[in-house]
Amino acid sequence: MSYEAADNRYDQISYRRTGRSGLKLPAISLGLWHNFGDDKPIETQRAILRRAFDLGVTHFDLANNYGPPYGSAETNFGQIFAQDFRPYRDELIISTKAGYDMWPGPYGEWGSRKYLLASLDQSLKRMGVEYVDIFYSHRFDPETPLEETMGALDHAVRSGKALYAGISSYSPERTEEAAAILKDMGTPLLIHQPSYSMLNRWIEGGLLDTLEQVGAGCIAFSPLAQGMLTDKYLNGVPEGSRASQGKSLSPDLLTDETLAHVRKLNAMAGERGQSLAQMALAWTLRDPRVTSALIGASSVAQLEDSLGALDNLDFADEELAAIDADAVEAGINLWAASSRH
């Protein structure tokens, strides 16, 4: 059955300006890091993407190596795009990235012009699109001149293969430097994608100030701390969870101390009439410099629950103070190495 988007899709969600650009993003965007590889049924993926767009989620975020296997999330998205979303291309923000391991040999990762531009061509082919809206340098490369990496992003934009340039997990210092290089080239830095959650607050130590200064937006990934900020782990590690499978969340991180904080946060969410996940998402959006929170979804129900966060984004000062007591670092920033340089 052919897909027709809901007529009221733009009545369901709020949109925020990305830094000082002309681009607005939905307050919650959908990431395809997990759940869109070949290990998940394509019909489930299609149902999630359709429902997301029907609810006003216009931004779908990918990367070259999302899967498993590498590339399969883009391929599967491309199949669904061709069947369902091609008529709506001008209403969508599609992003992809390159920086991590993708193919063998010295040109298959990091930040060289060779790798970034080859990867972008592959991504466009897998997704069956002529351009992406945002192309990211997925991580800082300490061995490649930043001018080369940013030059590749500039070329991607000038060639029409991307509309905007972004970076991910760069330190405040490297972010400022990258923004200056891009500005000189005439291709402003649109957005930074850092990890950020109540258990991983590193961007409050200068990055948000830098992004405000250079006029770039911020889209927070892993706002649910790889699943820790849900009710999933309140009573141990359930079978089939990320922690049980060793997928981006080690069971070693689920310490008694951290879980005690999570249970207290869960109780606060209940007092707000929200699930823990909903409060965690609302909390990441409390700062207007955060343009969007990037969620994953393994089902339509999970997607809808996350979007329910937008029903209550307001926090009283005393609520924020109480949350601060339990929103503490939990050693879960898997991307810290990229941000140390």
CSV table of N, CA, C and O in Angstrom, one decimal, residues 188-278:
chain,number,residue,atom,x,y,z
A,188,PRO,N,29.8,28.0,6.3
A,188,PRO,CA,29.7,28.1,7.7
A,188,PRO,C,29.5,26.7,8.4
A,188,PRO,O,28.9,25.8,7.8
A,189,LEU,N,30.0,26.5,9.6
A,189,LEU,CA,29.7,25.3,10.4
A,189,LEU,C,28.3,25.4,10.8
A,189,LEU,O,27.9,26.3,11.6
A,190,LEU,N,27.5,24.4,10.4
A,190,LEU,CA,26.1,24.5,10.7
A,190,LEU,C,25.8,23.9,12.1
A,190,LEU,O,25.0,24.5,12.9
A,191,ILE,N,26.5,22.8,12.5
A,191,ILE,CA,26.0,22.0,13.6
A,191,ILE,C,27.1,21.1,14.2
A,191,ILE,O,28.0,20.7,13.4
A,192,HIS,N,27.0,20.9,15.4
A,192,HIS,CA,27.9,19.9,16.1
A,192,HIS,C,27.0,18.8,16.7
A,192,HIS,O,26.0,19.1,17.3
A,193,GLN,N,27.4,17.6,16.6
A,193,GLN,CA,26.7,16.5,17.2
A,193,GLN,C,27.5,15.8,18.3
A,193,GLN,O,28.4,15.0,18.0
A,194,PRO,N,27.3,16.2,19.5
A,194,PRO,CA,28.0,15.5,20.6
A,194,PRO,C,27.1,14.6,21.4
A,194,PRO,O,25.9,14.7,21.4
A,195,SER,N,27.7,13.7,22.1
A,195,SER,CA,27.0,12.9,23.1
A,195,SER,C,26.6,13.8,24.3
A,195,SER,O,27.4,14.6,24.7
A,196,TYR,N,25.4,13.6,24.8
A,196,TYR,CA,25.0,14.5,25.9
A,196,TYR,C,23.8,13.8,26.6
A,196,TYR,O,22.8,13.5,25.9
A,197,SER,N,23.9,13.7,27.9
A,197,SER,CA,22.8,13.2,28.7
A,197,SER,C,23.0,13.6,30.1
A,197,SER,O,24.0,14.1,30.5
A,198,MET,N,22.0,13.2,31.0
A,198,MET,CA,22.1,13.5,32.4
A,198,MET,C,23.3,12.7,33.0
A,198,MET,O,23.7,13.1,34.1
A,199,LEU,N,23.8,11.7,32.4
A,199,LEU,CA,24.9,10.9,32.9
A,199,LEU,C,26.2,11.2,32.1
A,199,LEU,O,27.2,10.5,32.3
A,200,ASN,N,26.2,12.2,31.2
A,200,ASN,CA,27.3,12.5,30.4
A,200,ASN,C,27.2,14.0,30.0
A,200,ASN,O,26.7,14.3,28.9
A,201,ARG,N,27.7,14.8,30.9
A,201,ARG,CA,27.4,16.3,30.7
A,201,ARG,C,28.6,17.1,30.2
A,201,ARG,O,28.7,18.3,30.5
A,202,TRP,N,29.5,16.5,29.4
A,202,TRP,CA,30.8,17.1,29.1
A,202,TRP,C,30.6,18.4,28.3
A,202,TRP,O,31.4,19.3,28.4
A,203,ILE,N,29.5,18.5,27.5
A,203,ILE,CA,29.4,19.7,26.7
A,203,ILE,C,29.1,21.0,27.5
A,203,ILE,O,29.2,22.1,26.9
A,204,GLU,N,28.7,20.8,28.7
A,204,GLU,CA,28.5,22.0,29.6
A,204,GLU,C,29.8,22.6,30.0
A,204,GLU,O,29.8,23.8,30.5
A,205,GLY,N,30.9,22.0,29.7
A,205,GLY,CA,32.2,22.5,30.1
A,205,GLY,C,32.9,23.4,29.1
A,205,GLY,O,34.1,23.4,29.0
A,206,GLY,N,32.1,24.0,28.2
A,206,GLY,CA,32.7,24.9,27.3
A,206,GLY,C,32.2,24.8,25.8
A,206,GLY,O,32.1,25.7,25.1
A,207,LEU,N,31.7,23.6,25.5
A,207,LEU,CA,31.3,23.4,24.1
A,207,LEU,C,30.1,24.2,23.7
A,207,LEU,O,30.0,24.8,22.7
A,208,LEU,N,29.1,24.2,24.6
A,208,LEU,CA,27.9,25.0,24.3
A,208,LEU,C,28.2,26.5,24.1
A,208,LEU,O,27.7,27.1,23.3
A,209,ASP,N,29.1,26.9,25.0
A,209,ASP,CA,29.5,28.4,24.9
A,209,ASP,C,30.2,28.6,23.5
A,209,ASP,O,30.0,29.6,22.9
A,210,THR,N,31.0,27.7,23.1
A,210,THR,CA,31.7,27.8,21.8
A,210,THR,C,30.8,27.8,20.7
A,210,THR,O,30.9,28.6,19.7
A,211,LEU,N,29.8,26.9,20.7
A,211,LEU,CA,28.8,26.8,19.6
A,211,LEU,C,28.0,28.1,19.5
A,211,LEU,O,27.7,28.6,18.4
A,212,GLU,N,27.6,28.6,20.7
A,212,GLU,CA,26.9,29.9,20.7
A,212,GLU,C,27.8,31.0,20.1
A,212,GLU,O,27.3,31.8,19.3
A,213,GLN,N,29.0,31.0,20.4
A,213,GLN,CA,30.0,32.0,19.9
A,213,GLN,C,30.1,32.0,18.4
A,213,GLN,O,30.1,33.0,17.7
A,214,VAL,N,30.2,30.7,17.8
A,214,VAL,CA,30.5,30.6,16.4
A,214,VAL,C,29.2,30.5,15.6
A,214,VAL,O,29.2,30.5,14.4
A,215,GLY,N,28.0,30.4,16.3
A,215,GLY,CA,26.7,30.4,15.6
A,215,GLY,C,26.3,29.1,15.1
A,215,GLY,O,25.4,29.0,14.2
A,216,ALA,N,26.8,28.0,15.7
A,216,ALA,CA,26.4,26.7,15.2
A,216,ALA,C,25.4,26.1,16.2
A,216,ALA,O,25.3,26.4,17.3
A,217,GLY,N,24.6,25.2,15.6
A,217,GLY,CA,23.6,24.5,16.5
A,217,GLY,C,24.3,23.2,17.1
A,217,GLY,O,25.4,22.9,16.9
A,218,CYS,N,23.4,22.6,17.9
A,218,CYS,CA,23.9,21.4,18.7
A,218,CYS,C,22.8,20.3,18.6
A,218,CYS,O,21.6,20.6,19.0
A,219,ILE,N,23.1,19.1,18.2
A,219,ILE,CA,22.1,18.0,18.2
A,219,ILE,C,22.7,16.9,19.1
A,219,ILE,O,23.8,16.4,18.8
A,220,ALA,N,22.1,16.7,20.2
A,220,ALA,CA,22.6,15.8,21.2
A,220,ALA,C,22.3,14.3,20.9
A,220,ALA,O,21.1,13.9,20.7
A,221,PHE,N,23.4,13.5,20.7
A,221,PHE,CA,23.1,12.0,20.5
A,221,PHE,C,23.3,11.3,21.8
A,221,PHE,O,23.9,11.7,22.8
A,222,SER,N,22.7,10.1,21.9
A,222,SER,CA,22.6,9.3,23.1
A,222,SER,C,22.1,10.0,24.3
A,222,SER,O,22.7,9.9,25.4
A,223,PRO,N,21.0,10.8,24.2
A,223,PRO,CA,20.4,11.5,25.3
A,223,PRO,C,19.9,10.6,26.4
A,223,PRO,O,19.6,11.1,27.5
A,224,LEU,N,19.7,9.3,26.0
A,224,LEU,CA,19.2,8.4,27.0
A,224,LEU,C,20.3,7.5,27.6
A,224,LEU,O,20.1,6.5,28.2
A,225,ALA,N,21.6,8.0,27.4
A,225,ALA,CA,22.8,7.3,27.9
A,225,ALA,C,22.8,5.8,27.5
A,225,ALA,O,23.0,5.0,28.4
A,226,GLN,N,22.7,5.6,26.2
A,226,GLN,CA,22.7,4.2,25.7
A,226,GLN,C,21.7,3.3,26.3
A,226,GLN,O,21.9,2.1,26.5
A,227,GLY,N,20.6,3.9,26.8
A,227,GLY,CA,19.5,3.1,27.3
A,227,GLY,C,19.4,3.2,28.9
A,227,GLY,O,18.5,2.7,29.5
A,228,MET,N,20.5,3.7,29.5
A,228,MET,CA,20.5,3.7,31.0
A,228,MET,C,19.4,4.6,31.5
A,228,MET,O,19.0,4.4,32.7
A,229,LEU,N,19.1,5.7,30.8
A,229,LEU,CA,18.1,6.6,31.3
A,229,LEU,C,16.7,6.2,30.8
A,229,LEU,O,15.9,7.0,30.3
A,230,THR,N,16.4,4.9,31.0
A,230,THR,CA,15.0,4.4,30.7
A,230,THR,C,14.7,3.5,31.9
A,230,THR,O,15.5,3.3,32.8
A,231,ASP,N,13.5,2.9,31.9
A,231,ASP,CA,13.2,2.0,33.0
A,231,ASP,C,13.7,0.6,32.8
A,231,ASP,O,13.5,-0.3,33.6
A,232,LYS,N,14.5,0.4,31.7
A,232,LYS,CA,15.0,-0.9,31.3
A,232,LYS,C,15.9,-1.6,32.4
A,232,LYS,O,15.9,-2.8,32.6
A,233,TYR,N,16.8,-0.8,33.0
A,233,TYR,CA,17.8,-1.4,33.9
A,233,TYR,C,17.6,-1.1,35.4
A,233,TYR,O,18.5,-1.3,36.2
A,234,LEU,N,16.4,-0.7,35.7
A,234,LEU,CA,16.1,-0.3,37.1
A,234,LEU,C,16.2,-1.6,38.0
A,234,LEU,O,16.5,-1.5,39.2
A,235,ASN,N,16.0,-2.7,37.4
A,235,ASN,CA,16.0,-4.0,38.2
A,235,ASN,C,16.9,-5.0,37.7
A,235,ASN,O,16.7,-6.2,37.7
A,236,GLY,N,18.0,-4.5,37.1
A,236,GLY,CA,19.0,-5.5,36.5
A,236,GLY,C,19.1,-5.4,35.0
A,236,GLY,O,18.6,-4.4,34.4
A,237,VAL,N,19.8,-6.3,34.4
A,237,VAL,CA,20.0,-6.3,33.0
A,237,VAL,C,19.1,-7.3,32.3
A,237,VAL,O,19.3,-8.5,32.4
A,238,PRO,N,18.1,-6.8,31.6
A,238,PRO,CA,17.2,-7.8,30.9
A,238,PRO,C,17.8,-8.4,29.7
A,238,PRO,O,18.6,-7.8,29.0
A,239,GLU,N,17.3,-9.6,29.4
A,239,GLU,CA,17.8,-10.3,28.2
A,239,GLU,C,17.4,-9.6,26.9
A,239,GLU,O,16.3,-9.1,26.8
A,240,GLY,N,18.3,-9.4,26.0
A,240,GLY,CA,18.0,-8.8,24.7
A,240,GLY,C,18.3,-7.3,24.7
A,240,GLY,O,18.2,-6.6,23.7
A,241,SER,N,18.6,-6.7,25.9
A,241,SER,CA,19.0,-5.3,26.0
A,241,SER,C,20.4,-5.0,25.4
A,241,SER,O,21.2,-6.0,25.2
A,242,ARG,N,20.7,-3.8,25.2
A,242,ARG,CA,22.0,-3.4,24.7
A,242,ARG,C,23.1,-3.9,25.6
A,242,ARG,O,24.1,-4.4,25.1
A,243,ALA,N,22.9,-3.7,26.9
A,243,ALA,CA,23.9,-4.2,27.8
A,243,ALA,C,24.1,-5.7,27.8
A,243,ALA,O,25.2,-6.2,27.9
A,244,SER,N,23.0,-6.4,27.6
A,244,SER,CA,23.2,-7.9,27.6
A,244,SER,C,23.9,-8.4,26.3
A,244,SER,O,24.5,-9.4,26.3
A,245,GLN,N,23.8,-7.6,25.3
A,245,GLN,CA,24.5,-7.9,24.0
A,245,GLN,C,25.8,-7.2,23.8
A,245,GLN,O,26.5,-7.4,22.8
A,246,GLY,N,26.2,-6.4,24.8
A,246,GLY,CA,27.5,-5.6,24.7
A,246,GLY,C,27.5,-4.6,23.6
A,246,GLY,O,28.5,-4.2,23.1
A,247,LYS,N,26.3,-4.1,23.2
A,247,LYS,CA,26.1,-3.1,22.2
A,247,LYS,C,26.2,-1.7,22.8
A,247,LYS,O,25.2,-1.2,23.2
A,248,SER,N,27.3,-1.1,22.7
A,248,SER,CA,27.5,0.3,23.1
A,248,SER,C,27.2,0.6,24.6
A,248,SER,O,27.2,1.7,25.0
A,249,LEU,N,26.9,-0.4,25.4
A,249,LEU,CA,26.7,-0.3,26.8
A,249,LEU,C,27.2,-1.5,27.5
A,249,LEU,O,26.6,-2.6,27.4
A,250,SER,N,28.3,-1.3,28.2
A,250,SER,CA,28.9,-2.5,29.0
A,250,SER,C,28.2,-2.6,30.3
A,250,SER,O,27.9,-1.7,31.0
A,251,PRO,N,27.8,-3.9,30.6
A,251,PRO,CA,27.2,-4.1,31.9
A,251,PRO,C,28.0,-3.6,33.1
A,251,PRO,O,27.5,-3.3,34.2
A,252,ASP,N,29.3,-3.4,32.9
A,252,ASP,CA,30.2,-2.9,34.0
A,252,ASP,C,29.8,-1.5,34.4
A,252,ASP,O,30.2,-1.0,35.5
A,253,LEU,N,29.2,-0.8,33.4
A,253,LEU,CA,28.8,0.6,33.7
A,253,LEU,C,27.6,0.7,34.6
A,253,LEU,O,27.3,1.8,35.2
A,254,LEU,N,26.9,-0.4,34.7
A,254,LEU,CA,25.6,-0.4,35.5
A,254,LEU,C,25.9,-0.7,36.9
A,254,LEU,O,25.5,-1.7,37.5
A,255,THR,N,26.7,0.2,37.5
A,255,THR,CA,27.1,0.0,38.9
A,255,THR,C,26.0,0.3,39.9
A,255,THR,O,25.0,1.0,39.5
A,256,ASP,N,26.1,-0.2,41.1
A,256,ASP,CA,25.1,0.1,42.1
A,256,ASP,C,24.9,1.6,42.3
A,256,ASP,O,23.8,2.1,42.5
A,257,GLU,N,26.0,2.3,42.3
A,257,GLU,CA,26.0,3.7,42.6
A,257,GLU,C,25.2,4.5,41.5
A,257,GLU,O,24.4,5.3,41.7
A,258,THR,N,25.6,4.1,40.2
A,258,THR,CA,24.9,4.7,39.1
A,258,THR,C,23.4,4.4,39.1
A,258,THR,O,22.6,5.3,38.8
A,259,LEU,N,23.1,3.1,39.3
A,259,LEU,CA,21.7,2.7,39.3
A,259,LEU,C,20.9,3.4,40.4
A,259,LEU,O,19.7,3.7,40.2
A,260,ALA,N,21.5,3.7,41.5
A,260,ALA,CA,20.9,4.4,42.6
A,260,ALA,C,20.5,5.8,42.1
A,260,ALA,O,19.4,6.3,42.4
A,261,HIS,N,21.4,6.5,41.4
A,261,HIS,CA,21.1,7.8,40.8
A,261,HIS,C,19.9,7.7,39.8
A,261,HIS,O,19.0,8.5,39.8
A,262,VAL,N,20.0,6.6,39.0
A,262,VAL,CA,19.0,6.5,37.9
A,262,VAL,C,17.6,6.2,38.6
A,262,VAL,O,16.6,6.8,38.1
A,263,ARG,N,17.6,5.5,39.7
A,263,ARG,CA,16.3,5.2,40.3
A,263,ARG,C,15.7,6.5,40.9
A,263,ARG,O,14.5,6.7,40.9
A,264,LYS,N,16.6,7.4,41.5
A,264,LYS,CA,16.1,8.6,42.0
A,264,LYS,C,15.6,9.5,40.9
A,264,LYS,O,14.5,10.2,41.0
A,265,LEU,N,16.3,9.5,39.7
A,265,LEU,CA,15.8,10.3,38.6
A,265,LEU,C,14.5,9.7,38.1
A,265,LEU,O,13.6,10.5,37.7
A,266,ASN,N,14.3,8.4,38.1
A,266,ASN,CA,13.1,7.8,37.7
A,266,ASN,C,11.9,8.3,38.6
A,266,ASN,O,10.8,8.5,38.1
A,267,ALA,N,12.2,8.4,39.9
A,267,ALA,CA,11.1,8.8,40.8
A,267,ALA,C,10.7,10.3,40.5
A,267,ALA,O,9.6,10.7,40.5
A,268,MET,N,11.7,11.1,40.2
A,268,MET,CA,11.4,12.5,39.8
A,268,MET,C,10.6,12.6,38.6
A,268,MET,O,9.7,13.4,38.5
A,269,ALA,N,10.9,11.8,37.6
A,269,ALA,CA,10.1,11.7,36.4
A,269,ALA,C,8.7,11.4,36.7
A,269,ALA,O,7.8,12.0,36.1
A,270,GLY,N,8.5,10.4,37.5
A,270,GLY,CA,7.1,10.1,37.9
A,270,GLY,C,6.4,11.2,38.5
A,270,GLY,O,5.2,11.4,38.2
A,271,GLU,N,7.0,12.0,39.3
A,271,GLU,CA,6.4,13.2,39.9
A,271,GLU,C,6.0,14.2,38.8
A,271,GLU,O,5.1,15.0,39.0
A,272,ARG,N,6.7,14.2,37.7
A,272,ARG,CA,6.4,15.1,36.6
A,272,ARG,C,5.4,14.5,35.7
A,272,ARG,O,5.0,15.2,34.7
A,273,GLY,N,5.0,13.3,35.9
A,273,GLY,CA,4.0,12.7,35.0
A,273,GLY,C,4.7,12.2,33.7
A,273,GLY,O,4.0,12.0,32.7
A,274,GLN,N,6.0,11.9,33.8
A,274,GLN,CA,6.7,11.5,32.6
A,274,GLN,C,7.4,10.2,32.9
A,274,GLN,O,7.7,9.8,34.1
A,275,SER,N,7.7,9.4,31.8
A,275,SER,CA,8.7,8.3,32.0
A,275,SER,C,10.1,8.9,32.2
A,275,SER,O,10.3,10.1,31.9
A,276,LEU,N,11.0,8.1,32.7
A,276,LEU,CA,12.4,8.5,32.8
A,276,LEU,C,12.9,9.0,31.5
A,276,LEU,O,13.6,10.0,31.4
A,277,ALA,N,12.7,8.2,30.4
A,277,ALA,CA,13.2,8.6,29.1
A,277,ALA,C,12.6,9.9,28.7
A,277,ALA,O,13.4,10.8,28.1
A,278,GLN,N,11.4,10.2,28.9
A,278,GLN,CA,10.8,11.4,28.5
A,278,GLN,C,11.4,12.6,29.3
A,278,GLN,O,11.7,13.7,28.7
